Structures are given as C-alpha cells and as structure tokens.
Short mmCIF file of C-alpha atoms in Angstrom, two decimals:
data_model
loop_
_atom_site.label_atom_id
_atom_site.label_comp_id
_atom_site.label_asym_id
_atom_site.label_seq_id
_atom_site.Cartn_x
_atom_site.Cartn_y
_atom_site.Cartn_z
CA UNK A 1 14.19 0.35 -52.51
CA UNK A 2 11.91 -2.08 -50.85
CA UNK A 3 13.57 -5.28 -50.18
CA UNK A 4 12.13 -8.80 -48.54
CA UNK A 5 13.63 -11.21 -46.65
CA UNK A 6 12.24 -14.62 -46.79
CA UNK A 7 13.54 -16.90 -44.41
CA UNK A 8 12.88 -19.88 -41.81
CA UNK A 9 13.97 -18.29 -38.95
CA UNK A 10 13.96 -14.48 -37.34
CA UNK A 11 15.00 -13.74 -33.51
CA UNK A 12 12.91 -12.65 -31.74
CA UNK A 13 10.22 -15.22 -33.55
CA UNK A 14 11.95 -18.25 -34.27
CA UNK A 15 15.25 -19.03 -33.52
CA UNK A 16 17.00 -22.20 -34.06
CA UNK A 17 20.91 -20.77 -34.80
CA UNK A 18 22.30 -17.91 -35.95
CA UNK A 19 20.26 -17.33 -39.19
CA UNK A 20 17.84 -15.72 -36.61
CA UNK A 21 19.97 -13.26 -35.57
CA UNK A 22 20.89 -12.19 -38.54
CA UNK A 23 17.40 -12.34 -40.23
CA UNK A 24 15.94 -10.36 -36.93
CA UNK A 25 18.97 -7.62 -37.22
CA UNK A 26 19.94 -7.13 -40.87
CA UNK A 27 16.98 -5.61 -42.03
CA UNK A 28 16.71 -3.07 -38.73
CA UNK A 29 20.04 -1.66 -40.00
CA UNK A 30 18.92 -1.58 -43.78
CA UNK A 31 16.00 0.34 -43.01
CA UNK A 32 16.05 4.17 -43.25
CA UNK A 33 14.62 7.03 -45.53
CA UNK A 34 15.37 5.50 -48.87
CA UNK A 35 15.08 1.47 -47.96
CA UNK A 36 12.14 -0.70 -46.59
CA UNK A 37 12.97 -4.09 -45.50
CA UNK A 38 10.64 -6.57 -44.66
CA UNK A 39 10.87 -10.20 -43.67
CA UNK A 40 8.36 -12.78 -44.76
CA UNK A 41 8.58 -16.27 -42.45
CA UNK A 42 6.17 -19.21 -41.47
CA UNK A 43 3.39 -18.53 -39.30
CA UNK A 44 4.67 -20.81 -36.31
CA UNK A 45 3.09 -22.59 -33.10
CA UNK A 46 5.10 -21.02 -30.17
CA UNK A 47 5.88 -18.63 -27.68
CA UNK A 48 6.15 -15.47 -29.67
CA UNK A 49 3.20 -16.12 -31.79
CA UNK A 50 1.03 -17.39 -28.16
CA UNK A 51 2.53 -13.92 -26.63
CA UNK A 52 1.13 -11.48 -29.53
CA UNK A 53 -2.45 -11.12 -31.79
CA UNK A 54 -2.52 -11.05 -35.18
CA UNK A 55 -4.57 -9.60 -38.48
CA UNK A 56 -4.70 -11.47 -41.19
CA UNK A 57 -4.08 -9.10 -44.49
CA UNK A 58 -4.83 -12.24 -47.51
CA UNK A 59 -6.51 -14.99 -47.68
CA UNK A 60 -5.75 -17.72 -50.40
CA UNK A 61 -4.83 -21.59 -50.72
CA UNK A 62 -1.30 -22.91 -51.88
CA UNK A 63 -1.25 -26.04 -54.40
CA UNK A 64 1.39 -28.65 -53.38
CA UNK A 65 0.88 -31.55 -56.15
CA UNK A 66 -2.33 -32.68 -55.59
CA UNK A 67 -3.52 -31.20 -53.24
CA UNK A 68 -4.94 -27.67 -51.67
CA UNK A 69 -4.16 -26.00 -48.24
CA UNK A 70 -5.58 -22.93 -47.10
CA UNK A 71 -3.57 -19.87 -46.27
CA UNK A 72 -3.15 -16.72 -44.16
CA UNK A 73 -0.90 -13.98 -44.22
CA UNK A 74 -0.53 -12.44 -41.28
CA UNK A 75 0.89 -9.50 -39.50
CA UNK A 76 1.28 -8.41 -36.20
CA UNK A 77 -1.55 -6.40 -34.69
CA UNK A 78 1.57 -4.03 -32.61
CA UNK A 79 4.64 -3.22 -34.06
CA UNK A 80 7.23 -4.81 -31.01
CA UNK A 81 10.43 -5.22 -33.80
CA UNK A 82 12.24 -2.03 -36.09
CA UNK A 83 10.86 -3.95 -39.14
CA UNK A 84 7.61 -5.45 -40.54
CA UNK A 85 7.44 -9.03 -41.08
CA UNK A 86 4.47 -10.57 -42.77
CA UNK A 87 3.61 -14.73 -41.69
CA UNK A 88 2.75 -17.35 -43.66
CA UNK A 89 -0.16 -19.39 -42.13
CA UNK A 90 -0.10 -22.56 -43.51
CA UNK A 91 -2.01 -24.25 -40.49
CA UNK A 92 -1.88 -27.86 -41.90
CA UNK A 93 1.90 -28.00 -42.55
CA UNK A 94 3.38 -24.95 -40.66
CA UNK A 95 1.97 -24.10 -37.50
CA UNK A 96 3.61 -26.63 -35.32
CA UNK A 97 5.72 -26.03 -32.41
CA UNK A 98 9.05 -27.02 -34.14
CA UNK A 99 11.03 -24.96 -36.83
CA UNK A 100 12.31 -27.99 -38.13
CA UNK A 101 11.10 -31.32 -38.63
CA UNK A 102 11.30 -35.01 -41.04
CA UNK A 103 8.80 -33.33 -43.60
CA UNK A 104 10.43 -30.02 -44.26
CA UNK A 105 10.24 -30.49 -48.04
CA UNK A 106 6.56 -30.48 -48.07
CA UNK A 107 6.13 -27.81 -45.68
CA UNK A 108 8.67 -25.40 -46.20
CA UNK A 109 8.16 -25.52 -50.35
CA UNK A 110 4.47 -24.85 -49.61
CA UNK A 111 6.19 -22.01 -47.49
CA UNK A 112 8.06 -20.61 -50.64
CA UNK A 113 5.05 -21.13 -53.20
CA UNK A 114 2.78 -19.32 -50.82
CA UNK A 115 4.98 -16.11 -50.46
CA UNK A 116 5.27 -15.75 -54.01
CA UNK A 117 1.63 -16.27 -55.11
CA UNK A 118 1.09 -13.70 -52.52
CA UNK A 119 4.12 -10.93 -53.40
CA UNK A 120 2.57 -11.89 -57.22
CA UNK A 121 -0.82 -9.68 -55.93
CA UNK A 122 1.21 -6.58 -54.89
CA UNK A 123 0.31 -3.96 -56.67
CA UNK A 124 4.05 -2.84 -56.76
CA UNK A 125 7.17 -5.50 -56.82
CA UNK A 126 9.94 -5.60 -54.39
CA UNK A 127 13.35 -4.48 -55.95
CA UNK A 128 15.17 -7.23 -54.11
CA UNK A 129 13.97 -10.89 -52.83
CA UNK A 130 16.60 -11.80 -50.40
CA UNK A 131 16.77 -16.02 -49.97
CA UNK A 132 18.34 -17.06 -46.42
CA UNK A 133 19.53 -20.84 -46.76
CA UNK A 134 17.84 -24.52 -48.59
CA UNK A 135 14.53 -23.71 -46.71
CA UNK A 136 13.97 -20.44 -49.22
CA UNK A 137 16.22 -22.05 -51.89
CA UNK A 138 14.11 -23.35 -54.84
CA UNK A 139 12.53 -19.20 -54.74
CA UNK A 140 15.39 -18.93 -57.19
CA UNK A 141 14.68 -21.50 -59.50
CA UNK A 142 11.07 -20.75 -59.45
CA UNK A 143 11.50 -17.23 -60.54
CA UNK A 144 13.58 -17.96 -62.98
CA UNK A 145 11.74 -20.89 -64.63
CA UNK A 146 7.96 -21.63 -63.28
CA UNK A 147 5.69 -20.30 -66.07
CA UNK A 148 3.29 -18.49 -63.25
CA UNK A 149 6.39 -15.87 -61.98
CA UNK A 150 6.89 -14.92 -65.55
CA UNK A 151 6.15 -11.74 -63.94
CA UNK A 152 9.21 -11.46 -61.58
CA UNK A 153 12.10 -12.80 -64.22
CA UNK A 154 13.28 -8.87 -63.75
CA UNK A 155 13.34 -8.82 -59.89
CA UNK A 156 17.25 -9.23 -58.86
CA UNK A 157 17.28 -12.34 -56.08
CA UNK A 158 20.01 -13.32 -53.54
CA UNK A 159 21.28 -16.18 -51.71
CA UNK A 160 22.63 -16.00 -48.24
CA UNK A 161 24.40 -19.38 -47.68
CA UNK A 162 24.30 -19.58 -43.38
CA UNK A 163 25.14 -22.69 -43.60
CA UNK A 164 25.79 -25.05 -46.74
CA UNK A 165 25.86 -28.64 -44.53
CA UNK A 166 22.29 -28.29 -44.89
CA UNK A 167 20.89 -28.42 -48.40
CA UNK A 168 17.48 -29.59 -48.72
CA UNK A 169 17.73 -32.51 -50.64
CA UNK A 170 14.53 -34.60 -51.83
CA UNK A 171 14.05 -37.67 -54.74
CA UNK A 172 12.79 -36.19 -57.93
CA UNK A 173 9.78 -37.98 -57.55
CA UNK A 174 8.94 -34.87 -56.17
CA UNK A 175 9.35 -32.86 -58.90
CA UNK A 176 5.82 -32.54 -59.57
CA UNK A 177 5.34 -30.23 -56.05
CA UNK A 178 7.12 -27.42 -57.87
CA UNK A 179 4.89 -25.23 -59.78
CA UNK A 180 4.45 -25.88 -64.11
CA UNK A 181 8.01 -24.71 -65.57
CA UNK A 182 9.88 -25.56 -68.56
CA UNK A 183 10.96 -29.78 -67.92
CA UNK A 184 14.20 -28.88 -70.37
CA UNK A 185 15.47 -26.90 -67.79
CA UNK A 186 15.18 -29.68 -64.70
CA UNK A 187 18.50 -30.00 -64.49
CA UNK A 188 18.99 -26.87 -62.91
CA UNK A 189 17.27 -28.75 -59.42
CA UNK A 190 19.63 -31.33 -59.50
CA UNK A 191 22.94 -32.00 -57.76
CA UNK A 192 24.00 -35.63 -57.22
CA UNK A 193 21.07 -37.24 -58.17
CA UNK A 194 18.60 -35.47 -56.06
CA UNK A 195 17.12 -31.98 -55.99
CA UNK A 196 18.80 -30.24 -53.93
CA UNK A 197 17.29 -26.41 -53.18
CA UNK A 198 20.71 -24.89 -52.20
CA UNK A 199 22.21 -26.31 -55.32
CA UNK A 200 19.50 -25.07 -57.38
CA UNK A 201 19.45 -21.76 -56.02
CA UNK A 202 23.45 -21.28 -56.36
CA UNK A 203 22.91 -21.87 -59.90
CA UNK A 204 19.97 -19.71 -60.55
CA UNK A 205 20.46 -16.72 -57.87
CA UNK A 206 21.46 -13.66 -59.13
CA UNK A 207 24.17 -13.77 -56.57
CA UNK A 208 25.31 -15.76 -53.54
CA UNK A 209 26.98 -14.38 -50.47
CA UNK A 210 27.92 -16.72 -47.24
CA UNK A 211 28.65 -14.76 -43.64
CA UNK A 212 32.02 -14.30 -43.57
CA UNK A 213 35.01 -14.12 -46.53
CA UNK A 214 36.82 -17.37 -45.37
CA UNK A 215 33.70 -19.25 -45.69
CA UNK A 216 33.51 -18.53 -48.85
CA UNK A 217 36.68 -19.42 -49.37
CA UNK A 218 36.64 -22.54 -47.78
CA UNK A 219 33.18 -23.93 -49.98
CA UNK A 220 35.12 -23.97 -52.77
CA UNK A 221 37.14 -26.63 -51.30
CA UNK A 222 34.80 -28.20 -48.65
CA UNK A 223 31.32 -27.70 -49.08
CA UNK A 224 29.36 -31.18 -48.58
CA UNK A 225 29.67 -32.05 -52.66
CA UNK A 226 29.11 -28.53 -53.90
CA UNK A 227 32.60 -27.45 -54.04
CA UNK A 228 32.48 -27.91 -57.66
CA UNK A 229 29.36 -25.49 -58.15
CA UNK A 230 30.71 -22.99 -56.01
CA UNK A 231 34.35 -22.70 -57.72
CA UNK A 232 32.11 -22.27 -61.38
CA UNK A 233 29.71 -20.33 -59.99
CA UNK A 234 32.39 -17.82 -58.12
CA UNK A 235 32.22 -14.37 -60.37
CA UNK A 236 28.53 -13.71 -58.60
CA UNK A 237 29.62 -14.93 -55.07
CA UNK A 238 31.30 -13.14 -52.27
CA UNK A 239 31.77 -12.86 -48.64
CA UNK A 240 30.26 -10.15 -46.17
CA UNK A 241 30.97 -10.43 -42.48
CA UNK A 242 27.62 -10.86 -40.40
CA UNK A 243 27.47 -8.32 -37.30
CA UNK A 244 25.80 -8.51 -34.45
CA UNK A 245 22.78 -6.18 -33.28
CA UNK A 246 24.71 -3.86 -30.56
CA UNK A 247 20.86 -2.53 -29.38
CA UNK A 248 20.19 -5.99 -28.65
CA UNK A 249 23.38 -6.94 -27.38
CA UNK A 250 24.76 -4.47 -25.19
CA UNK A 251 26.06 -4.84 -21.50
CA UNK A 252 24.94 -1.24 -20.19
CA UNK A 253 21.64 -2.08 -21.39
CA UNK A 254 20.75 -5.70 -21.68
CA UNK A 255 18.20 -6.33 -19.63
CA UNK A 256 19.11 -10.27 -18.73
CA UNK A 257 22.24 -9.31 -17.05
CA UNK A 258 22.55 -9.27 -13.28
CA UNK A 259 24.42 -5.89 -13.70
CA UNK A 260 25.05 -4.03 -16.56
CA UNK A 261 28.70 -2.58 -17.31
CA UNK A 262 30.64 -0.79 -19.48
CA UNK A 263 33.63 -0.42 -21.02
CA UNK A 264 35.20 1.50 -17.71
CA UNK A 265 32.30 -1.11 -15.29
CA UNK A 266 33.47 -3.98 -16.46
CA UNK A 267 35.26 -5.50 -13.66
CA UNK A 268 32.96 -5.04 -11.07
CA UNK A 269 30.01 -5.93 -14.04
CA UNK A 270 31.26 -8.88 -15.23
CA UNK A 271 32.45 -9.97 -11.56
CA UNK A 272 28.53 -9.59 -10.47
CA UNK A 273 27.88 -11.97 -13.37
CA UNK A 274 29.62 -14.33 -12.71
CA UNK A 275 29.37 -14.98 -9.00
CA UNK A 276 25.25 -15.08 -10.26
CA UNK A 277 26.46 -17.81 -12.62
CA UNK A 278 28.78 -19.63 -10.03
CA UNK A 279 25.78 -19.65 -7.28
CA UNK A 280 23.43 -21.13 -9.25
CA UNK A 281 25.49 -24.16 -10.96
CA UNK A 282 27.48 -24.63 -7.65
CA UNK A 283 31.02 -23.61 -9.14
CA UNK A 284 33.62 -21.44 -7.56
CA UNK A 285 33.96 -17.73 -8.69
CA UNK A 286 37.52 -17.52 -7.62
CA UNK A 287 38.75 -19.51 -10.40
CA UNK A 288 38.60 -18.63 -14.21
CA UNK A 289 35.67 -19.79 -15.44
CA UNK A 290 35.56 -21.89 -19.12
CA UNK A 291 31.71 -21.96 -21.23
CA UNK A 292 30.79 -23.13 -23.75
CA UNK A 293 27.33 -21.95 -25.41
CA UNK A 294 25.75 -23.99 -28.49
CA UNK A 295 24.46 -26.61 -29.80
CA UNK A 296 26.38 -30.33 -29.10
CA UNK A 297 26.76 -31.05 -32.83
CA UNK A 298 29.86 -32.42 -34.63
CA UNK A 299 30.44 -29.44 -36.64
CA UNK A 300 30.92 -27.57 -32.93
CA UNK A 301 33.70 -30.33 -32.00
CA UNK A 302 31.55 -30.43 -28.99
CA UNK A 303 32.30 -34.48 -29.16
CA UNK A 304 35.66 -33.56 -27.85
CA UNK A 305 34.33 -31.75 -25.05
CA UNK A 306 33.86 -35.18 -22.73
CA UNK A 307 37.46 -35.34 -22.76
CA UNK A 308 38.80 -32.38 -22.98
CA UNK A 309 36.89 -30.75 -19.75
CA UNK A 310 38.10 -34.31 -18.11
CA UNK A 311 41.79 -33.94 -19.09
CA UNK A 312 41.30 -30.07 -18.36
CA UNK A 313 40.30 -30.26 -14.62
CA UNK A 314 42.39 -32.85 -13.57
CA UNK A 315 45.22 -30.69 -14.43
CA UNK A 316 43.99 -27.29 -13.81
CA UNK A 317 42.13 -25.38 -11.30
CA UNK A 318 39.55 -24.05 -13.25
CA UNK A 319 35.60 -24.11 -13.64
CA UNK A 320 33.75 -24.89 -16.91
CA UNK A 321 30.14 -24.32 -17.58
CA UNK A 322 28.46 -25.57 -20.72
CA UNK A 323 24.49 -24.28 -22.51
CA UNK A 324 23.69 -26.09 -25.20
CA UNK A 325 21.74 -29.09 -26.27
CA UNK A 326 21.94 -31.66 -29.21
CA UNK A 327 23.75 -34.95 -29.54
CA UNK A 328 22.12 -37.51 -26.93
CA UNK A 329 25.24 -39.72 -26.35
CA UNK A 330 27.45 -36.08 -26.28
CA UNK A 331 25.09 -34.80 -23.46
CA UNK A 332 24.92 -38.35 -21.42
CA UNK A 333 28.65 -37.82 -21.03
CA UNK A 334 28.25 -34.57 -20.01
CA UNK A 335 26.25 -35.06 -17.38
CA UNK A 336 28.50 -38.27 -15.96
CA UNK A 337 30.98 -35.78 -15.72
CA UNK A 338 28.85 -33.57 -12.99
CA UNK A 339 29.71 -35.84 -10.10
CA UNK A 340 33.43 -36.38 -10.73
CA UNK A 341 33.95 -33.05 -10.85
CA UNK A 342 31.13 -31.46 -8.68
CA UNK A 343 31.64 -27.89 -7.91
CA UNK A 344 34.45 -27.33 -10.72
CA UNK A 345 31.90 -28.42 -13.79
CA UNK A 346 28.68 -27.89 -14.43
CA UNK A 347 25.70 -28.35 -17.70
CA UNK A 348 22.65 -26.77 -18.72
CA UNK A 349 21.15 -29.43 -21.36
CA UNK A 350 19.00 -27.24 -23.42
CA UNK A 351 18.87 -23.53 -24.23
CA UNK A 352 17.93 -20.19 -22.28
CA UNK A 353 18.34 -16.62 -23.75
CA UNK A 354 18.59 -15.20 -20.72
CA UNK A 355 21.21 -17.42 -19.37
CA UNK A 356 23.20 -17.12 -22.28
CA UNK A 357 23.34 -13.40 -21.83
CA UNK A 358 24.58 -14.03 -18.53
CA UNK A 359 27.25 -16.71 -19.47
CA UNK A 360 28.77 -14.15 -22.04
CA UNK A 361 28.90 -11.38 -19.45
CA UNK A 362 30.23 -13.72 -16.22
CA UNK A 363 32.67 -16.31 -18.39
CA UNK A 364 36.18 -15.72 -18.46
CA UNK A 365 36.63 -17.46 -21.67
CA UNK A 366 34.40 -18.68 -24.18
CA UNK A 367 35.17 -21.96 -25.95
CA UNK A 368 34.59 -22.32 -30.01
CA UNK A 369 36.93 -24.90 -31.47
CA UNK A 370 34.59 -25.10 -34.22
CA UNK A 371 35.01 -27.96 -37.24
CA UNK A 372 33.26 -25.77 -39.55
CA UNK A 373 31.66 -22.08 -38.57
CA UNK A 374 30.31 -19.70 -41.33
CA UNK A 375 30.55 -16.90 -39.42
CA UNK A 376 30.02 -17.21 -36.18
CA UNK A 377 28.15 -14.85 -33.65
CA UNK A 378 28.97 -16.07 -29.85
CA UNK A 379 32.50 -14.77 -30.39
CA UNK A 380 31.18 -11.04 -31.49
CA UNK A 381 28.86 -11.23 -28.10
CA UNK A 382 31.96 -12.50 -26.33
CA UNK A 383 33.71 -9.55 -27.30
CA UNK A 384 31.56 -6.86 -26.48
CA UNK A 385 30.77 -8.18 -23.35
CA UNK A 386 34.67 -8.72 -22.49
CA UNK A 387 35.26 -12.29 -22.59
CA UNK A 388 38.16 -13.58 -24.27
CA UNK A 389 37.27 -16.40 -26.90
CA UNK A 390 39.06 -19.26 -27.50
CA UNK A 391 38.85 -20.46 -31.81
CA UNK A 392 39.36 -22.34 -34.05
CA UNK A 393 41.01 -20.33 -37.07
CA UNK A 394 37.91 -21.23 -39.57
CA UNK A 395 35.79 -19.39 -41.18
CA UNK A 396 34.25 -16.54 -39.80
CA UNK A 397 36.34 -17.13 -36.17
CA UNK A 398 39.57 -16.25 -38.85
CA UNK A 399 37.89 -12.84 -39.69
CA UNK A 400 36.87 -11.45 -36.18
CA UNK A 401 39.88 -12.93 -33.95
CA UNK A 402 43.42 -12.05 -34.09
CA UNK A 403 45.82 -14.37 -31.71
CA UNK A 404 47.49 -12.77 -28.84
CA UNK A 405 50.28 -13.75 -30.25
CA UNK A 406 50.27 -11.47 -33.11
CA UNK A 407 50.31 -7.43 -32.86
CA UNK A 408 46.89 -6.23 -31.32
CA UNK A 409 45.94 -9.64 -30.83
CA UNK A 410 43.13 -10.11 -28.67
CA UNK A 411 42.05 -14.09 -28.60
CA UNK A 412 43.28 -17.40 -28.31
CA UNK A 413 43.73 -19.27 -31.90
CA UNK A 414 44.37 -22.50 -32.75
CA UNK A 415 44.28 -24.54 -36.30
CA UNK A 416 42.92 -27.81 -35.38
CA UNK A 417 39.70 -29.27 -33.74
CA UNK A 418 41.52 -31.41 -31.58
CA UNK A 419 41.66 -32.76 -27.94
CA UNK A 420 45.76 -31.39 -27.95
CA UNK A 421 44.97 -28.05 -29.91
CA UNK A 422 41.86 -27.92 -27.46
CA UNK A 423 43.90 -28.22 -24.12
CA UNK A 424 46.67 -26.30 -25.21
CA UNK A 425 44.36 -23.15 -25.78
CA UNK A 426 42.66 -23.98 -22.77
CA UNK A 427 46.44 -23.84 -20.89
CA UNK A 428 47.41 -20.48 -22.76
CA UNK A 429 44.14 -18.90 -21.54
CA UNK A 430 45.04 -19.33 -17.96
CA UNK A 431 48.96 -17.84 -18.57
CA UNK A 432 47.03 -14.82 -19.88
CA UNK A 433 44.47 -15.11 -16.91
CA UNK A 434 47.64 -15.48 -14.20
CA UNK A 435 48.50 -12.01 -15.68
CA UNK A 436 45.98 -9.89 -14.73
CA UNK A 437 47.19 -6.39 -16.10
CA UNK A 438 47.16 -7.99 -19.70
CA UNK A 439 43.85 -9.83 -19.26
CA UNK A 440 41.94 -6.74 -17.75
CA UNK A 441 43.70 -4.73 -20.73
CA UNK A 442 42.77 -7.23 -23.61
CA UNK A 443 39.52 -6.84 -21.37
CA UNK A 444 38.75 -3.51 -22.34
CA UNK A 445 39.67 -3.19 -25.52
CA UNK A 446 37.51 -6.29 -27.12
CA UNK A 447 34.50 -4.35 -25.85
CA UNK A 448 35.52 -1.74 -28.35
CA UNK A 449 35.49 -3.45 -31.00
CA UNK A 450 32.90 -2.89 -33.42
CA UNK A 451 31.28 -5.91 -35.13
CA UNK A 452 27.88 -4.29 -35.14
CA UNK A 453 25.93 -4.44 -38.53
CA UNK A 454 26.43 -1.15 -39.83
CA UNK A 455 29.10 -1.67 -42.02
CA UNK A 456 27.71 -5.02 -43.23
CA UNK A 457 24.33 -3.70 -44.06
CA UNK A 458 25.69 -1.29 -46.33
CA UNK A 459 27.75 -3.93 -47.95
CA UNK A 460 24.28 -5.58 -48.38
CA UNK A 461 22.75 -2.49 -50.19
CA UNK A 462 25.57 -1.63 -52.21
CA UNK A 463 25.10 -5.53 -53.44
CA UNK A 464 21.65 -5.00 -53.95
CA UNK A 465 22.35 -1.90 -55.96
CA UNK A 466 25.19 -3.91 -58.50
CA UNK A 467 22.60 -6.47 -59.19
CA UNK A 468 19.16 -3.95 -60.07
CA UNK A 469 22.37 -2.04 -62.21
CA UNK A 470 21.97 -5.79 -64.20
CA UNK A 471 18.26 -5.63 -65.21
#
C-alpha cells in the first residue's frame, strides 16, 4: 500500500502547530514491509530547506487562471527523516519564508494543482491520498469532479480535520483558478456563500477523521458554521486519537534537555531542568513552577492569562513561565507583568524548540485551559516527561487526562475557560504539590503512559483498508 500525505506543514520542515507533528510522525509509524508513506509539501524559504541540498526529480509549470508558473519537485539529496517527502517548488508563490500568509488561496491551490498534475505522471497510483486541513482541501473536490483527474475517481482520499476554525474560504470569483470540471456540480465548493475548501472536501472526501473522538463530537455542535455538514455527513467521519513520536520525544534521549531521565531519574532529571530554566529567566527553583507553551490566541484562553498569573501570584508563592507568541495586545500585557512580579514571572515572546523541550522536562505543571483543542499534543509531552497538566475538559484534553479526582486520575480538570475555573486549578495543583509522596507518585506513572502513535497508525491503516474495500 503506498500512501501520500499532502499537507502544509511537516516537523522537522515546517512547523507552525501541531499538524507538523503529526504530518512529520504519522507516516514514520505507518511505514513497514507492506506500507510506503510519503509526504508531499511546499518547497519553502527557511531554515531546513537553507540547512540541506536538493535534486529536483520533475520539471513542469502549474496553470492558476490565467496564468503559468514554473515548477520543481524536489527531494532531498540525504535521507535525515524515516520517510520520503517530495517538495513542491513553486518559486513565485511558495518559496517564501512564511508558511502562512494574506494570499494563501493563490498559493496553496497552485500547491494542490501541482501535486496532482505531478502524481497524474506516476507510472503507478497511490492507493491512498491523505488531505491534512483547508490548505489540501479542494484535492477532494478536484478528484472527484475536474475533467483532467478523471484518472484518479478510483483512488480512496481522506480528510484529517486538525483544526476546522480555519477553512479556507475565498469569493467565487475565483472559481475559475480550479481546474475545467463539471459547473452543475459547483455547489459542492460552496458553504455560506463562499468556497470554502474544508467544506468542499467534507462533502467530497471519501472519509473525514479529526484528532481526537470528542472533537468530533463537539463539530457537530460547534464547528464555525459547519455543524450542519458534519452532523449529515457523520456515517464516513470518525475520531482517532493523534500520538506523539516517543523517538522524538523522549527524556532519556532528547538531546535539548539539560539532563536526560527516566522513569526511575526523574527527580534528580527534571530537578536539573528546571534550575536551567529558573537561572536563565531569573525565577526561583524552590517554588512550583507554572508554563505555559503555545501560541497567545483566543482559542488557547491565553487572553485570560494577564489576569490570571496577576491574581495567581499575589496569592500564591509560585513561579510561572510562559513560550509562546501571537496576539500583540495579549503579549504587551505580558510583558508589563515582568516588573511587578520580577523573579516570580517570566516570558519568552516567540518560539524555541529547544526551550520548549526544556520547559516540559523542568515545569511542574503545564497550563492548557484551552477554548477549543482538537487534540492536543503539549499535554502527551507533558506526560512523558512527568509534568502534571492542568485542562480544560475539551476535546482531545477529555481523551488523554483523567482528573485526580477520579480513580487513576492523573491531571487537573476543569470545564470552563475561565479566570475562576483557571485559579482554582491553579490552587488544586499546589495541594497536590504540598504533598509530595502523591505528586512524585502521579510523577512516575504519567511517564508510563503510552500516547505514542502506534496504536493510532494502525487505526489509520485499518481506515485506509475500509475505504480501498469501497472501490
């Protein structure tokens, strides 16, 4: 079975969120005797790409409306990931030194046109074209319908919704971009008014799976205006847990930590990592330390953070220490916060794998009161690195963390994205912290459990295998 991922994003390459972790691990565990899995993505401007030669392996031009741009395909000259990934060079429209940008519709539909045209040459189809998100979505509908992939209407495709927030929409002035199909059928693009790719690709997929069960679950009733869709369109959809890559993240072995630990190293390990972590942002290791990793968006609840870590340390003696980047007025009150509470709070605006390797191992407690989380990855590296989140019971934080409270319980829940719900989490974490025999306990037993993706990728296959049973 030879199956292709096509997607905007893949960690180590490009990373934005967490579709690139789960576009730069899923196919590593899919791979083996039987299964090839290969990831097709754009050919960016950036530090990966700077870092490593290329070969090009085709040469053609993609149409988009009126006009021509040239393309590459590319591969990598050395083989530094468990999988092959083949780049789209669209120098004109894709090589920039942004993932994301104000003209995405242009550039990433030239993206999606381009990667067909080229699978189209193969002298033997893949079994399986696996979409990830609006930036792959209209791959779908052009299968399905644009007279030139008449060719593929056989090949089984699927959706991964990452996040459905984010749909792609453009005017259907537009329209004309796509390549030739049948104009009876344009109604399959639409949704509201506009085109919208993730829309269109619900509708035409041959299934659709989001990241975790209760995401799923929770589209159907909240899904920015495609709750509607969803709910008809539910006999091909389902849920499957994302894992995380335990190669990649592993404290024995990951080479960003100040000391690696295990499961029976873990005191002294994560102790190590966290004096590192309260050196360098000037905080005080004695105390339980708070973080936050991310990015300052609404969906987060990071708004709330201003006054929460305000109401927080001026009633507790605790630290907090927050990587992440995003809203500008969020991250102004951030850093007014530095001085009022200097050597108790501290910020890192902007992002920094290795640091947040080192946060995960030296934090206490890890902070996700998310509004909305698909699945959710920090709290898996939280876990097997033996800090204790603290979630918001959404999505995928309600599949992977059972409340204290409850038998075998191992986090800190709560059901709203609130300042109260917020600080009251924040307050149970340090009763559990006071107790030390409990917290090293709970300690050692996250780190064993397994959220890594072998059990998800074979969920994956066995999905790929009901759909090729359709042809």
């Amino acid at each position: 079975m030879t199956i292709i991922h096509i997607s905007a994003e893949c960690y180590p390459i490009a990373k934005v969120g967490g579709l690139a972790d789960v576009v730069g691990a899923l196919p590593k565990y899919q791979n083996g005797s039987e299964i090839r899995s290969q990831v097709v993505m754009p050919f960016y401007d950036n530090a990966f790409t700077r870092e490593n030669s290329f070969a090009p392996v085709y040469n053609s031009s993609v149409v988009l409306g009126d006009t021509t741009y040239p393309v590459n395909i590319l591969v990598l000259d050395e083989k530094p990931l468990d999988f092959d990934v083949f780049f789209i060079d669209i120098p004109e429209l894709l090589f920039k030194d942004y993932v994301y940008s104000s003209s995405d519709t242009e550039r990433f539909l030239a993206f999606q046109i381009a990667a067909l045209d080229w699978i189209l040459t193969w002298d033997i189809y893949p079994d399986i074209i696996h979409c990830h998100d609006h930036h792959t979505g209209l791959i779908p509908f052009m299968l399905q319908e644009s007279y030139k992939y008449e060719a593929f209407r056989k090949i089984p495709n699927l959706l991964t919704i990452h996040n459905a927030q984010y749909q792609g929409w453009f005017s259907h002035d537009k329209v004309n971009l796509i390549p030739p199909f049948n104009f009876d059928h344009v109604g399959l693009l639409d949704w509201g008014g506009n085109i919208n790719p993730l829309a269109a690709a619900i509708k035409c997929a041959w299934g659709v799976t989001t990241v975790s069960p209760s995401y799923m679950e929770e589209l159907k009733l909240q899904a920015n205006g495609l709750e509607h869709l969803l709910s008809s369109e539910h006999e091909k959809c389902v849920g499957i847990l994302n894992g995380i890559d335990n190669h990649e993240w592993n404290p024995e072995t990951d080479k960003y930590l100040i000391k690696n630990y295990g499961v029976k190293t873990v005191i002294s390990g994560a102790k190590a990592n966290k004096s590192h972590l309260c050196e360098r942002f000037n905080l005080n290791p004695t105390k339980p330390l708070f973080a936050f990793i991310g990015r300052l968006v609404y969906e987060k609840g990071s708004d709330l953070f201003p006054e929460v870590f305000k109401k927080a340390l001026e009633k507790h003696d605790i630290s907090i220490l927050l990587l992440g980047s995003g809203d500008p007025e969020t991250q102004n009150q951030l850093e007014a916060l530095k001085p009022q509470f200097e050597g108790r709070f501290n910020a890192h605006i902007g992002y920094d794998e290795q640091l947040s390797h080192i946060v995960y191992a030296g934090a206490d407690f890890l902070l996700m009161p998310s509004r909305v989380e698909p699945c959710g990855l920090n709290q898996m590296y939280a876990l097997r690195y033996g800090t204790i989140p603290l979630v918001r019971s959404i999505g995928g934080l309600k599949d992977t963390v059972t409340d204290i409270s409850e038998e075998g319980g191992f986090g800190i829940c709560h059901d709203n994205t609130s300042v109260a719900d917020i600080l009251t989490a924040i307050e149970r974490a340090l009763a559990l912290y006071k107790d030390q025999k409990e917290y090293k306990t709970i300690q050692t037993k996250i780190m064993e459990i397994d959220h890594s993706w072998d059990v998800s990728a074979h969920d994956y296959i066995n999905l790929y295998n009901s759909l090729i049973k359709l042809n």
